Amino acid sequence: MLVLILILLILVILLFLLSMLWPPDSPWSPWWRTTPTLARLECKLAKIKKGDIIYDLGSGEGTALIIAAKEFGATGVGIEIDPFRAWYAKLAVWLAGVADKVIIRRENFFTVDISKATVVFLYLTPRALVGLREKFFKELRPGTRVVTFVYQMDLPLYAKDDKAEMYVYEIPKRK
Ligand SMILES: C[S@@+](CC[C@H](N)C(=O)[O-])C[C@H]1O[C@@H](n2cnc3c(N)ncnc32)[C@H](O)[C@@H]1O
């Protein structure tokens, strides 16, 4: 029994180390995350308020949505492909007491309808951000704010914090 537990433990550690090699837009990406302090800054920069519906694409542990719901009065939908992170986020949402405001869905964000969003949170690689641009123009209403962390998008800039590497964009009017 002890040997089995040891083997399992070694496997988990190996998987975690291996995850460092995967890009952050894959389900086996490193556990890169937005801290509560950064999540607060993200909400302030995007002017999150009561009534906002935030879609966090690749929501990880759900930290940003929990802060947005608890401290800024927003509601949110987190889309997370990694079953472990999705499960963790569901538990964190429940423990934070915001289960009536935040839903976590274990899905691929490329296949999810995001048209209800008033704000979109993203912490993804440039490759994933380029892939999402067309979807945003198809599904998001003009005026929807899109926030990226570290990597930038080819969209009209609304606000930014260079030091924190945080960028807020606004979906433009259709021509
Ligand atoms: C760099 S992490 C950011 C996590 C979280 N947003 C944060 O800031 O703490 C990127 C997340 O996107 C998820 N992800 C990548 N591709 C995805 C996809 N196609 N659909 C849903 N989630 C995806 C990964 O599993 C990972 O949890």
mmCIF file with all atom_site columns, C-alpha atoms and ligand atoms in Angstrom:
data_model
loop_
_atom_site.group_PDB
_atom_site.id
_atom_site.type_symbol
_atom_site.label_atom_id
_atom_site.label_alt_id
_atom_site.label_comp_id
_atom_site.label_asym_id
_atom_site.label_entity_id
_atom_site.label_seq_id
_atom_site.pdbx_PDB_ins_code
_atom_site.Cartn_x
_atom_site.Cartn_y
_atom_site.Cartn_z
_atom_site.occupancy
_atom_site.B_iso_or_equiv
_atom_site.pdbx_formal_charge
_atom_site.auth_seq_id
_atom_site.auth_comp_id
_atom_site.auth_asym_id
_atom_site.auth_atom_id
_atom_site.pdbx_PDB_model_num
ATOM   1   C CA  . MET A 1 1   ? 0.000   0.000  0.000   1.00 0.00 ? 1   MET A CA  1
ATOM   2   C CA  . LEU A 1 2   ? 2.782   2.399  0.993   1.00 0.00 ? 2   LEU A CA  1
ATOM   3   C CA  . VAL A 1 3   ? 4.613   1.601  -2.265  1.00 0.00 ? 3   VAL A CA  1
ATOM   4   C CA  . LEU A 1 4   ? 1.442   2.379  -4.252  1.00 0.00 ? 4   LEU A CA  1
ATOM   5   C CA  . ILE A 1 5   ? 1.026   5.738  -2.501  1.00 0.00 ? 5   ILE A CA  1
ATOM   6   C CA  . LEU A 1 6   ? 4.711   6.517  -3.144  1.00 0.00 ? 6   LEU A CA  1
ATOM   7   C CA  . ILE A 1 7   ? 4.371   5.664  -6.842  1.00 0.00 ? 7   ILE A CA  1
ATOM   8   C CA  . LEU A 1 8   ? 1.256   7.840  -7.101  1.00 0.00 ? 8   LEU A CA  1
ATOM   9   C CA  . LEU A 1 9   ? 3.045   10.716 -5.369  1.00 0.00 ? 9   LEU A CA  1
ATOM   10  C CA  . ILE A 1 10  ? 6.041   10.420 -7.721  1.00 0.00 ? 10  ILE A CA  1
ATOM   11  C CA  . LEU A 1 11  ? 3.668   10.355 -10.718 1.00 0.00 ? 11  LEU A CA  1
ATOM   12  C CA  . VAL A 1 12  ? 1.898   13.535 -9.538  1.00 0.00 ? 12  VAL A CA  1
ATOM   13  C CA  . ILE A 1 13  ? 5.247   15.317 -9.005  1.00 0.00 ? 13  ILE A CA  1
ATOM   14  C CA  . LEU A 1 14  ? 6.478   14.167 -12.444 1.00 0.00 ? 14  LEU A CA  1
ATOM   15  C CA  . LEU A 1 15  ? 3.258   15.377 -14.068 1.00 0.00 ? 15  LEU A CA  1
ATOM   16  C CA  . PHE A 1 16  ? 3.601   18.749 -12.368 1.00 0.00 ? 16  PHE A CA  1
ATOM   17  C CA  . LEU A 1 17  ? 7.242   19.103 -13.501 1.00 0.00 ? 17  LEU A CA  1
ATOM   18  C CA  . LEU A 1 18  ? 6.296   18.003 -17.011 1.00 0.00 ? 18  LEU A CA  1
ATOM   19  C CA  . SER A 1 19  ? 3.531   20.616 -17.058 1.00 0.00 ? 19  SER A CA  1
ATOM   20  C CA  . MET A 1 20  ? 6.251   23.298 -17.014 1.00 0.00 ? 20  MET A CA  1
ATOM   21  C CA  . LEU A 1 21  ? 7.093   22.325 -20.595 1.00 0.00 ? 21  LEU A CA  1
ATOM   22  C CA  . TRP A 1 22  ? 3.583   22.835 -21.924 1.00 0.00 ? 22  TRP A CA  1
ATOM   23  C CA  . PRO A 1 23  ? 2.413   26.239 -23.205 1.00 0.00 ? 23  PRO A CA  1
ATOM   24  C CA  . PRO A 1 24  ? -0.063  28.102 -20.969 1.00 0.00 ? 24  PRO A CA  1
ATOM   25  C CA  . ASP A 1 25  ? -2.932  27.588 -23.419 1.00 0.00 ? 25  ASP A CA  1
ATOM   26  C CA  . SER A 1 26  ? -2.851  23.825 -23.045 1.00 0.00 ? 26  SER A CA  1
ATOM   27  C CA  . PRO A 1 27  ? -4.657  21.902 -20.308 1.00 0.00 ? 27  PRO A CA  1
ATOM   28  C CA  . TRP A 1 28  ? -1.271  20.759 -19.035 1.00 0.00 ? 28  TRP A CA  1
ATOM   29  C CA  . SER A 1 29  ? 0.057   24.265 -18.809 1.00 0.00 ? 29  SER A CA  1
ATOM   30  C CA  . PRO A 1 30  ? 2.120   25.360 -15.814 1.00 0.00 ? 30  PRO A CA  1
ATOM   31  C CA  . TRP A 1 31  ? 0.110   26.510 -12.863 1.00 0.00 ? 31  TRP A CA  1
ATOM   32  C CA  . TRP A 1 32  ? 0.526   30.170 -13.872 1.00 0.00 ? 32  TRP A CA  1
ATOM   33  C CA  . ARG A 1 33  ? -2.079  32.170 -12.057 1.00 0.00 ? 33  ARG A CA  1
ATOM   34  C CA  . THR A 1 34  ? -3.437  35.611 -11.298 1.00 0.00 ? 34  THR A CA  1
ATOM   35  C CA  . THR A 1 35  ? -2.912  36.519 -7.636  1.00 0.00 ? 35  THR A CA  1
ATOM   36  C CA  . PRO A 1 36  ? -5.711  38.212 -5.631  1.00 0.00 ? 36  PRO A CA  1
ATOM   37  C CA  . THR A 1 37  ? -3.763  41.519 -5.749  1.00 0.00 ? 37  THR A CA  1
ATOM   38  C CA  . LEU A 1 38  ? -3.531  41.351 -9.542  1.00 0.00 ? 38  LEU A CA  1
ATOM   39  C CA  . ALA A 1 39  ? -7.183  40.312 -9.800  1.00 0.00 ? 39  ALA A CA  1
ATOM   40  C CA  . ARG A 1 40  ? -8.161  43.448 -7.848  1.00 0.00 ? 40  ARG A CA  1
ATOM   41  C CA  . LEU A 1 41  ? -6.083  45.598 -10.180 1.00 0.00 ? 41  LEU A CA  1
ATOM   42  C CA  . GLU A 1 42  ? -7.675  43.847 -13.164 1.00 0.00 ? 42  GLU A CA  1
ATOM   43  C CA  . CYS A 1 43  ? -11.161 44.678 -11.845 1.00 0.00 ? 43  CYS A CA  1
ATOM   44  C CA  . LYS A 1 44  ? -10.246 48.305 -11.149 1.00 0.00 ? 44  LYS A CA  1
ATOM   45  C CA  . LEU A 1 45  ? -8.614  48.802 -14.552 1.00 0.00 ? 45  LEU A CA  1
ATOM   46  C CA  . ALA A 1 46  ? -11.629 47.259 -16.332 1.00 0.00 ? 46  ALA A CA  1
ATOM   47  C CA  . LYS A 1 47  ? -14.007 49.332 -14.147 1.00 0.00 ? 47  LYS A CA  1
ATOM   48  C CA  . ILE A 1 48  ? -15.925 46.247 -13.008 1.00 0.00 ? 48  ILE A CA  1
ATOM   49  C CA  . LYS A 1 49  ? -19.233 47.101 -11.364 1.00 0.00 ? 49  LYS A CA  1
ATOM   50  C CA  . LYS A 1 50  ? -22.498 45.487 -10.275 1.00 0.00 ? 50  LYS A CA  1
ATOM   51  C CA  . GLY A 1 51  ? -24.326 44.178 -13.338 1.00 0.00 ? 51  GLY A CA  1
ATOM   52  C CA  . ASP A 1 52  ? -21.176 43.217 -15.255 1.00 0.00 ? 52  ASP A CA  1
ATOM   53  C CA  . ILE A 1 53  ? -21.101 39.668 -16.612 1.00 0.00 ? 53  ILE A CA  1
ATOM   54  C CA  . ILE A 1 54  ? -17.508 38.481 -16.817 1.00 0.00 ? 54  ILE A CA  1
ATOM   55  C CA  . TYR A 1 55  ? -16.395 35.533 -18.925 1.00 0.00 ? 55  TYR A CA  1
ATOM   56  C CA  . ASP A 1 56  ? -12.965 34.294 -17.812 1.00 0.00 ? 56  ASP A CA  1
ATOM   57  C CA  . LEU A 1 57  ? -11.589 32.171 -20.657 1.00 0.00 ? 57  LEU A CA  1
ATOM   58  C CA  . GLY A 1 58  ? -9.163  29.698 -19.115 1.00 0.00 ? 58  GLY A CA  1
ATOM   59  C CA  . SER A 1 59  ? -10.282 30.603 -15.609 1.00 0.00 ? 59  SER A CA  1
ATOM   60  C CA  . GLY A 1 60  ? -7.797  28.381 -13.743 1.00 0.00 ? 60  GLY A CA  1
ATOM   61  C CA  . GLU A 1 61  ? -8.501  28.487 -10.013 1.00 0.00 ? 61  GLU A CA  1
ATOM   62  C CA  . GLY A 1 62  ? -11.239 31.098 -10.503 1.00 0.00 ? 62  GLY A CA  1
ATOM   63  C CA  . THR A 1 63  ? -9.443  33.732 -8.385  1.00 0.00 ? 63  THR A CA  1
ATOM   64  C CA  . ALA A 1 64  ? -10.270 36.718 -10.624 1.00 0.00 ? 64  ALA A CA  1
ATOM   65  C CA  . LEU A 1 65  ? -13.973 35.813 -10.803 1.00 0.00 ? 65  LEU A CA  1
ATOM   66  C CA  . ILE A 1 66  ? -14.203 35.283 -7.046  1.00 0.00 ? 66  ILE A CA  1
ATOM   67  C CA  . ILE A 1 67  ? -12.680 38.732 -6.367  1.00 0.00 ? 67  ILE A CA  1
ATOM   68  C CA  . ALA A 1 68  ? -14.892 40.348 -9.045  1.00 0.00 ? 68  ALA A CA  1
ATOM   69  C CA  . ALA A 1 69  ? -18.021 38.825 -7.488  1.00 0.00 ? 69  ALA A CA  1
ATOM   70  C CA  . LYS A 1 70  ? -17.118 39.360 -3.826  1.00 0.00 ? 70  LYS A CA  1
ATOM   71  C CA  . GLU A 1 71  ? -15.594 42.827 -3.978  1.00 0.00 ? 71  GLU A CA  1
ATOM   72  C CA  . PHE A 1 72  ? -17.025 44.394 -7.139  1.00 0.00 ? 72  PHE A CA  1
ATOM   73  C CA  . GLY A 1 73  ? -20.542 42.891 -7.318  1.00 0.00 ? 73  GLY A CA  1
ATOM   74  C CA  . ALA A 1 74  ? -20.160 41.273 -10.749 1.00 0.00 ? 74  ALA A CA  1
ATOM   75  C CA  . THR A 1 75  ? -21.333 37.852 -11.876 1.00 0.00 ? 75  THR A CA  1
ATOM   76  C CA  . GLY A 1 76  ? -19.103 35.532 -13.848 1.00 0.00 ? 76  GLY A CA  1
ATOM   77  C CA  . VAL A 1 77  ? -18.659 32.418 -15.937 1.00 0.00 ? 77  VAL A CA  1
ATOM   78  C CA  . GLY A 1 78  ? -15.313 30.637 -15.864 1.00 0.00 ? 78  GLY A CA  1
ATOM   79  C CA  . ILE A 1 79  ? -14.451 28.325 -18.745 1.00 0.00 ? 79  ILE A CA  1
ATOM   80  C CA  . GLU A 1 80  ? -11.655 25.911 -17.884 1.00 0.00 ? 80  GLU A CA  1
ATOM   81  C CA  . ILE A 1 81  ? -10.561 22.900 -19.928 1.00 0.00 ? 81  ILE A CA  1
ATOM   82  C CA  . ASP A 1 82  ? -8.395  21.235 -17.272 1.00 0.00 ? 82  ASP A CA  1
ATOM   83  C CA  . PRO A 1 83  ? -10.638 19.022 -15.120 1.00 0.00 ? 83  PRO A CA  1
ATOM   84  C CA  . PHE A 1 84  ? -8.464  19.377 -12.043 1.00 0.00 ? 84  PHE A CA  1
ATOM   85  C CA  . ARG A 1 85  ? -8.347  23.188 -12.177 1.00 0.00 ? 85  ARG A CA  1
ATOM   86  C CA  . ALA A 1 86  ? -12.091 23.339 -12.953 1.00 0.00 ? 86  ALA A CA  1
ATOM   87  C CA  . TRP A 1 87  ? -12.854 21.174 -9.946  1.00 0.00 ? 87  TRP A CA  1
ATOM   88  C CA  . TYR A 1 88  ? -10.515 23.229 -7.733  1.00 0.00 ? 88  TYR A CA  1
ATOM   89  C CA  . ALA A 1 89  ? -12.196 26.467 -8.911  1.00 0.00 ? 89  ALA A CA  1
ATOM   90  C CA  . LYS A 1 90  ? -15.690 25.096 -8.214  1.00 0.00 ? 90  LYS A CA  1
ATOM   91  C CA  . LEU A 1 91  ? -14.613 24.298 -4.667  1.00 0.00 ? 91  LEU A CA  1
ATOM   92  C CA  . ALA A 1 92  ? -12.942 27.729 -4.247  1.00 0.00 ? 92  ALA A CA  1
ATOM   93  C CA  . VAL A 1 93  ? -16.115 29.475 -5.516  1.00 0.00 ? 93  VAL A CA  1
ATOM   94  C CA  . TRP A 1 94  ? -18.245 27.529 -3.065  1.00 0.00 ? 94  TRP A CA  1
ATOM   95  C CA  . LEU A 1 95  ? -15.849 28.182 -0.152  1.00 0.00 ? 95  LEU A CA  1
ATOM   96  C CA  . ALA A 1 96  ? -15.793 31.911 -0.997  1.00 0.00 ? 96  ALA A CA  1
ATOM   97  C CA  . GLY A 1 97  ? -19.595 31.987 -0.764  1.00 0.00 ? 97  GLY A CA  1
ATOM   98  C CA  . VAL A 1 98  ? -20.161 33.251 -4.320  1.00 0.00 ? 98  VAL A CA  1
ATOM   99  C CA  . ALA A 1 99  ? -21.667 30.112 -5.876  1.00 0.00 ? 99  ALA A CA  1
ATOM   100 C CA  . ASP A 1 100 ? -24.809 32.135 -6.689  1.00 0.00 ? 100 ASP A CA  1
ATOM   101 C CA  . LYS A 1 101 ? -22.710 34.594 -8.723  1.00 0.00 ? 101 LYS A CA  1
ATOM   102 C CA  . VAL A 1 102 ? -19.949 32.519 -10.325 1.00 0.00 ? 102 VAL A CA  1
ATOM   103 C CA  . ILE A 1 103 ? -20.319 29.419 -12.486 1.00 0.00 ? 103 ILE A CA  1
ATOM   104 C CA  . ILE A 1 104 ? -17.348 27.308 -13.556 1.00 0.00 ? 104 ILE A CA  1
ATOM   105 C CA  . ARG A 1 105 ? -17.764 25.221 -16.713 1.00 0.00 ? 105 ARG A CA  1
ATOM   106 C CA  . ARG A 1 106 ? -15.261 22.569 -17.759 1.00 0.00 ? 106 ARG A CA  1
ATOM   107 C CA  . GLU A 1 107 ? -15.203 23.254 -21.472 1.00 0.00 ? 107 GLU A CA  1
ATOM   108 C CA  . ASN A 1 108 ? -13.092 24.455 -24.350 1.00 0.00 ? 108 ASN A CA  1
ATOM   109 C CA  . PHE A 1 109 ? -13.612 28.223 -24.621 1.00 0.00 ? 109 PHE A CA  1
ATOM   110 C CA  . PHE A 1 110 ? -13.392 28.093 -28.414 1.00 0.00 ? 110 PHE A CA  1
ATOM   111 C CA  . THR A 1 111 ? -16.715 26.206 -28.475 1.00 0.00 ? 111 THR A CA  1
ATOM   112 C CA  . VAL A 1 112 ? -18.576 28.256 -25.853 1.00 0.00 ? 112 VAL A CA  1
ATOM   113 C CA  . ASP A 1 113 ? -20.979 31.093 -26.732 1.00 0.00 ? 113 ASP A CA  1
ATOM   114 C CA  . ILE A 1 114 ? -19.623 34.195 -24.981 1.00 0.00 ? 114 ILE A CA  1
ATOM   115 C CA  . SER A 1 115 ? -22.124 36.719 -26.378 1.00 0.00 ? 115 SER A CA  1
ATOM   116 C CA  . LYS A 1 116 ? -23.603 37.521 -22.928 1.00 0.00 ? 116 LYS A CA  1
ATOM   117 C CA  . ALA A 1 117 ? -20.275 38.892 -21.642 1.00 0.00 ? 117 ALA A CA  1
ATOM   118 C CA  . THR A 1 118 ? -19.853 42.566 -20.796 1.00 0.00 ? 118 THR A CA  1
ATOM   119 C CA  . VAL A 1 119 ? -16.213 41.875 -19.832 1.00 0.00 ? 119 VAL A CA  1
ATOM   120 C CA  . VAL A 1 120 ? -13.780 39.101 -20.813 1.00 0.00 ? 120 VAL A CA  1
ATOM   121 C CA  . PHE A 1 121 ? -10.740 38.142 -18.712 1.00 0.00 ? 121 PHE A CA  1
ATOM   122 C CA  . LEU A 1 122 ? -7.777  36.415 -20.396 1.00 0.00 ? 122 LEU A CA  1
ATOM   123 C CA  . TYR A 1 123 ? -4.395  35.160 -19.263 1.00 0.00 ? 123 TYR A CA  1
ATOM   124 C CA  . LEU A 1 124 ? -3.329  33.180 -22.309 1.00 0.00 ? 124 LEU A CA  1
ATOM   125 C CA  . THR A 1 125 ? -0.485  32.912 -24.825 1.00 0.00 ? 125 THR A CA  1
ATOM   126 C CA  . PRO A 1 126 ? -0.255  35.148 -27.918 1.00 0.00 ? 126 PRO A CA  1
ATOM   127 C CA  . ARG A 1 127 ? -1.235  32.144 -30.076 1.00 0.00 ? 127 ARG A CA  1
ATOM   128 C CA  . ALA A 1 128 ? -4.488  31.645 -28.168 1.00 0.00 ? 128 ALA A CA  1
ATOM   129 C CA  . LEU A 1 129 ? -5.196  35.400 -28.172 1.00 0.00 ? 129 LEU A CA  1
ATOM   130 C CA  . VAL A 1 130 ? -4.824  35.560 -31.972 1.00 0.00 ? 130 VAL A CA  1
ATOM   131 C CA  . GLY A 1 131 ? -7.160  32.568 -32.282 1.00 0.00 ? 131 GLY A CA  1
ATOM   132 C CA  . LEU A 1 132 ? -9.806  34.288 -30.148 1.00 0.00 ? 132 LEU A CA  1
ATOM   133 C CA  . ARG A 1 133 ? -9.860  37.616 -32.019 1.00 0.00 ? 133 ARG A CA  1
ATOM   134 C CA  . GLU A 1 134 ? -12.228 36.462 -34.758 1.00 0.00 ? 134 GLU A CA  1
ATOM   135 C CA  . LYS A 1 135 ? -14.563 34.888 -32.175 1.00 0.00 ? 135 LYS A CA  1
ATOM   136 C CA  . PHE A 1 136 ? -14.689 38.198 -30.283 1.00 0.00 ? 136 PHE A CA  1
ATOM   137 C CA  . PHE A 1 137 ? -15.717 40.120 -33.404 1.00 0.00 ? 137 PHE A CA  1
ATOM   138 C CA  . LYS A 1 138 ? -18.435 37.554 -34.135 1.00 0.00 ? 138 LYS A CA  1
ATOM   139 C CA  . GLU A 1 139 ? -19.861 37.157 -30.630 1.00 0.00 ? 139 GLU A CA  1
ATOM   140 C CA  . LEU A 1 140 ? -19.073 40.150 -28.422 1.00 0.00 ? 140 LEU A CA  1
ATOM   141 C CA  . ARG A 1 141 ? -21.137 43.320 -28.483 1.00 0.00 ? 141 ARG A CA  1
ATOM   142 C CA  . PRO A 1 142 ? -19.412 46.650 -29.232 1.00 0.00 ? 142 PRO A CA  1
ATOM   143 C CA  . GLY A 1 143 ? -18.257 48.214 -25.969 1.00 0.00 ? 143 GLY A CA  1
ATOM   144 C CA  . THR A 1 144 ? -17.413 44.860 -24.335 1.00 0.00 ? 144 THR A CA  1
ATOM   145 C CA  . ARG A 1 145 ? -14.157 45.186 -22.417 1.00 0.00 ? 145 ARG A CA  1
ATOM   146 C CA  . VAL A 1 146 ? -11.433 42.558 -22.868 1.00 0.00 ? 146 VAL A CA  1
ATOM   147 C CA  . VAL A 1 147 ? -8.614  42.314 -20.334 1.00 0.00 ? 147 VAL A CA  1
ATOM   148 C CA  . THR A 1 148 ? -5.322  40.554 -21.048 1.00 0.00 ? 148 THR A CA  1
ATOM   149 C CA  . PHE A 1 149 ? -2.462  39.901 -18.691 1.00 0.00 ? 149 PHE A CA  1
ATOM   150 C CA  . VAL A 1 150 ? 1.213   39.844 -19.838 1.00 0.00 ? 150 VAL A CA  1
ATOM   151 C CA  . TYR A 1 151 ? 0.425   39.272 -23.539 1.00 0.00 ? 151 TYR A CA  1
ATOM   152 C CA  . GLN A 1 152 ? -1.376  41.834 -25.691 1.00 0.00 ? 152 GLN A CA  1
ATOM   153 C CA  . MET A 1 153 ? -4.113  41.724 -28.331 1.00 0.00 ? 153 MET A CA  1
ATOM   154 C CA  . ASP A 1 154 ? -4.713  43.526 -31.586 1.00 0.00 ? 154 ASP A CA  1
ATOM   155 C CA  . LEU A 1 155 ? -7.804  45.456 -30.385 1.00 0.00 ? 155 LEU A CA  1
ATOM   156 C CA  . PRO A 1 156 ? -8.489  49.132 -29.572 1.00 0.00 ? 156 PRO A CA  1
ATOM   157 C CA  . LEU A 1 157 ? -6.884  49.924 -26.210 1.00 0.00 ? 157 LEU A CA  1
ATOM   158 C CA  . TYR A 1 158 ? -9.116  51.304 -23.451 1.00 0.00 ? 158 TYR A CA  1
ATOM   159 C CA  . ALA A 1 159 ? -6.723  51.340 -20.464 1.00 0.00 ? 159 ALA A CA  1
ATOM   160 C CA  . LYS A 1 160 ? -3.418  49.814 -19.427 1.00 0.00 ? 160 LYS A CA  1
ATOM   161 C CA  . ASP A 1 161 ? -0.992  49.383 -16.563 1.00 0.00 ? 161 ASP A CA  1
ATOM   162 C CA  . ASP A 1 162 ? 2.432   48.788 -18.097 1.00 0.00 ? 162 ASP A CA  1
ATOM   163 C CA  . LYS A 1 163 ? 4.068   47.956 -14.777 1.00 0.00 ? 163 LYS A CA  1
ATOM   164 C CA  . ALA A 1 164 ? 1.522   45.223 -14.053 1.00 0.00 ? 164 ALA A CA  1
ATOM   165 C CA  . GLU A 1 165 ? 1.473   44.167 -17.736 1.00 0.00 ? 165 GLU A CA  1
ATOM   166 C CA  . MET A 1 166 ? -2.301  44.481 -17.796 1.00 0.00 ? 166 MET A CA  1
ATOM   167 C CA  . TYR A 1 167 ? -4.225  45.707 -20.831 1.00 0.00 ? 167 TYR A CA  1
ATOM   168 C CA  . VAL A 1 168 ? -7.914  46.558 -21.280 1.00 0.00 ? 168 VAL A CA  1
ATOM   169 C CA  . TYR A 1 169 ? -9.432  46.749 -24.769 1.00 0.00 ? 169 TYR A CA  1
ATOM   170 C CA  . GLU A 1 170 ? -12.886 47.657 -26.047 1.00 0.00 ? 170 GLU A CA  1
ATOM   171 C CA  . ILE A 1 171 ? -14.677 45.859 -28.881 1.00 0.00 ? 171 ILE A CA  1
ATOM   172 C CA  . PRO A 1 172 ? -15.272 48.532 -31.555 1.00 0.00 ? 172 PRO A CA  1
ATOM   173 C CA  . LYS A 1 173 ? -18.524 49.290 -33.379 1.00 0.00 ? 173 LYS A CA  1
ATOM   174 C CA  . ARG A 1 174 ? -19.142 47.153 -36.494 1.00 0.00 ? 174 ARG A CA  1
ATOM   175 C CA  . LYS A 1 175 ? -18.405 49.010 -39.747 1.00 0.00 ? 175 LYS A CA  1
HETATM 176 C C1  . LIG B 2 .   ? -2.034  30.818 -17.684 1.00 0.00 ? 1   LIG B C1  1
HETATM 177 S S1  . LIG B 2 .   ? -3.410  29.926 -17.027 1.00 0.00 ? 1   LIG B S1  1
HETATM 178 C C2  . LIG B 2 .   ? -4.373  31.270 -16.344 1.00 0.00 ? 1   LIG B C2  1
HETATM 179 C C3  . LIG B 2 .   ? -5.360  30.808 -15.292 1.00 0.00 ? 1   LIG B C3  1
HETATM 180 C C4  . LIG B 2 .   ? -6.250  31.924 -14.697 1.00 0.00 ? 1   LIG B C4  1
HETATM 181 N N1  . LIG B 2 .   ? -6.962  32.663 -15.734 1.00 0.00 ? 1   LIG B N1  1
HETATM 182 C C5  . LIG B 2 .   ? -5.441  32.878 -13.888 1.00 0.00 ? 1   LIG B C5  1
HETATM 183 O O1  . LIG B 2 .   ? -5.151  33.974 -14.385 1.00 0.00 ? 1   LIG B O1  1
HETATM 184 O O2  . LIG B 2 .   ? -5.092  32.541 -12.738 1.00 0.00 ? 1   LIG B O2  1
HETATM 185 C C6  . LIG B 2 .   ? -4.322  29.526 -18.533 1.00 0.00 ? 1   LIG B C6  1
HETATM 186 C C7  . LIG B 2 .   ? -5.512  28.613 -18.276 1.00 0.00 ? 1   LIG B C7  1
HETATM 187 O O3  . LIG B 2 .   ? -6.237  28.444 -19.502 1.00 0.00 ? 1   LIG B O3  1
HETATM 188 C C8  . LIG B 2 .   ? -6.715  27.106 -19.562 1.00 0.00 ? 1   LIG B C8  1
HETATM 189 N N2  . LIG B 2 .   ? -7.010  26.820 -20.979 1.00 0.00 ? 1   LIG B N2  1
HETATM 190 C C9  . LIG B 2 .   ? -6.126  26.756 -21.999 1.00 0.00 ? 1   LIG B C9  1
HETATM 191 N N3  . LIG B 2 .   ? -6.738  26.505 -23.165 1.00 0.00 ? 1   LIG B N3  1
HETATM 192 C C10 . LIG B 2 .   ? -8.065  26.408 -22.883 1.00 0.00 ? 1   LIG B C10 1
HETATM 193 C C11 . LIG B 2 .   ? -9.222  26.186 -23.680 1.00 0.00 ? 1   LIG B C11 1
HETATM 194 N N4  . LIG B 2 .   ? -9.131  26.009 -24.997 1.00 0.00 ? 1   LIG B N4  1
HETATM 195 N N5  . LIG B 2 .   ? -10.435 26.179 -23.076 1.00 0.00 ? 1   LIG B N5  1
HETATM 196 C C12 . LIG B 2 .   ? -10.540 26.374 -21.720 1.00 0.00 ? 1   LIG B C12 1
HETATM 197 N N6  . LIG B 2 .   ? -9.459  26.588 -20.920 1.00 0.00 ? 1   LIG B N6  1
HETATM 198 C C13 . LIG B 2 .   ? -8.240  26.613 -21.489 1.00 0.00 ? 1   LIG B C13 1
HETATM 199 C C14 . LIG B 2 .   ? -5.552  26.299 -18.958 1.00 0.00 ? 1   LIG B C14 1
HETATM 200 O O4  . LIG B 2 .   ? -5.981  25.030 -18.529 1.00 0.00 ? 1   LIG B O4  1
HETATM 201 C C15 . LIG B 2 .   ? -5.124  27.222 -17.810 1.00 0.00 ? 1   LIG B C15 1
HETATM 202 O O5  . LIG B 2 .   ? -5.833  26.939 -16.631 1.00 0.00 ? 1   LIG B O5  1
#
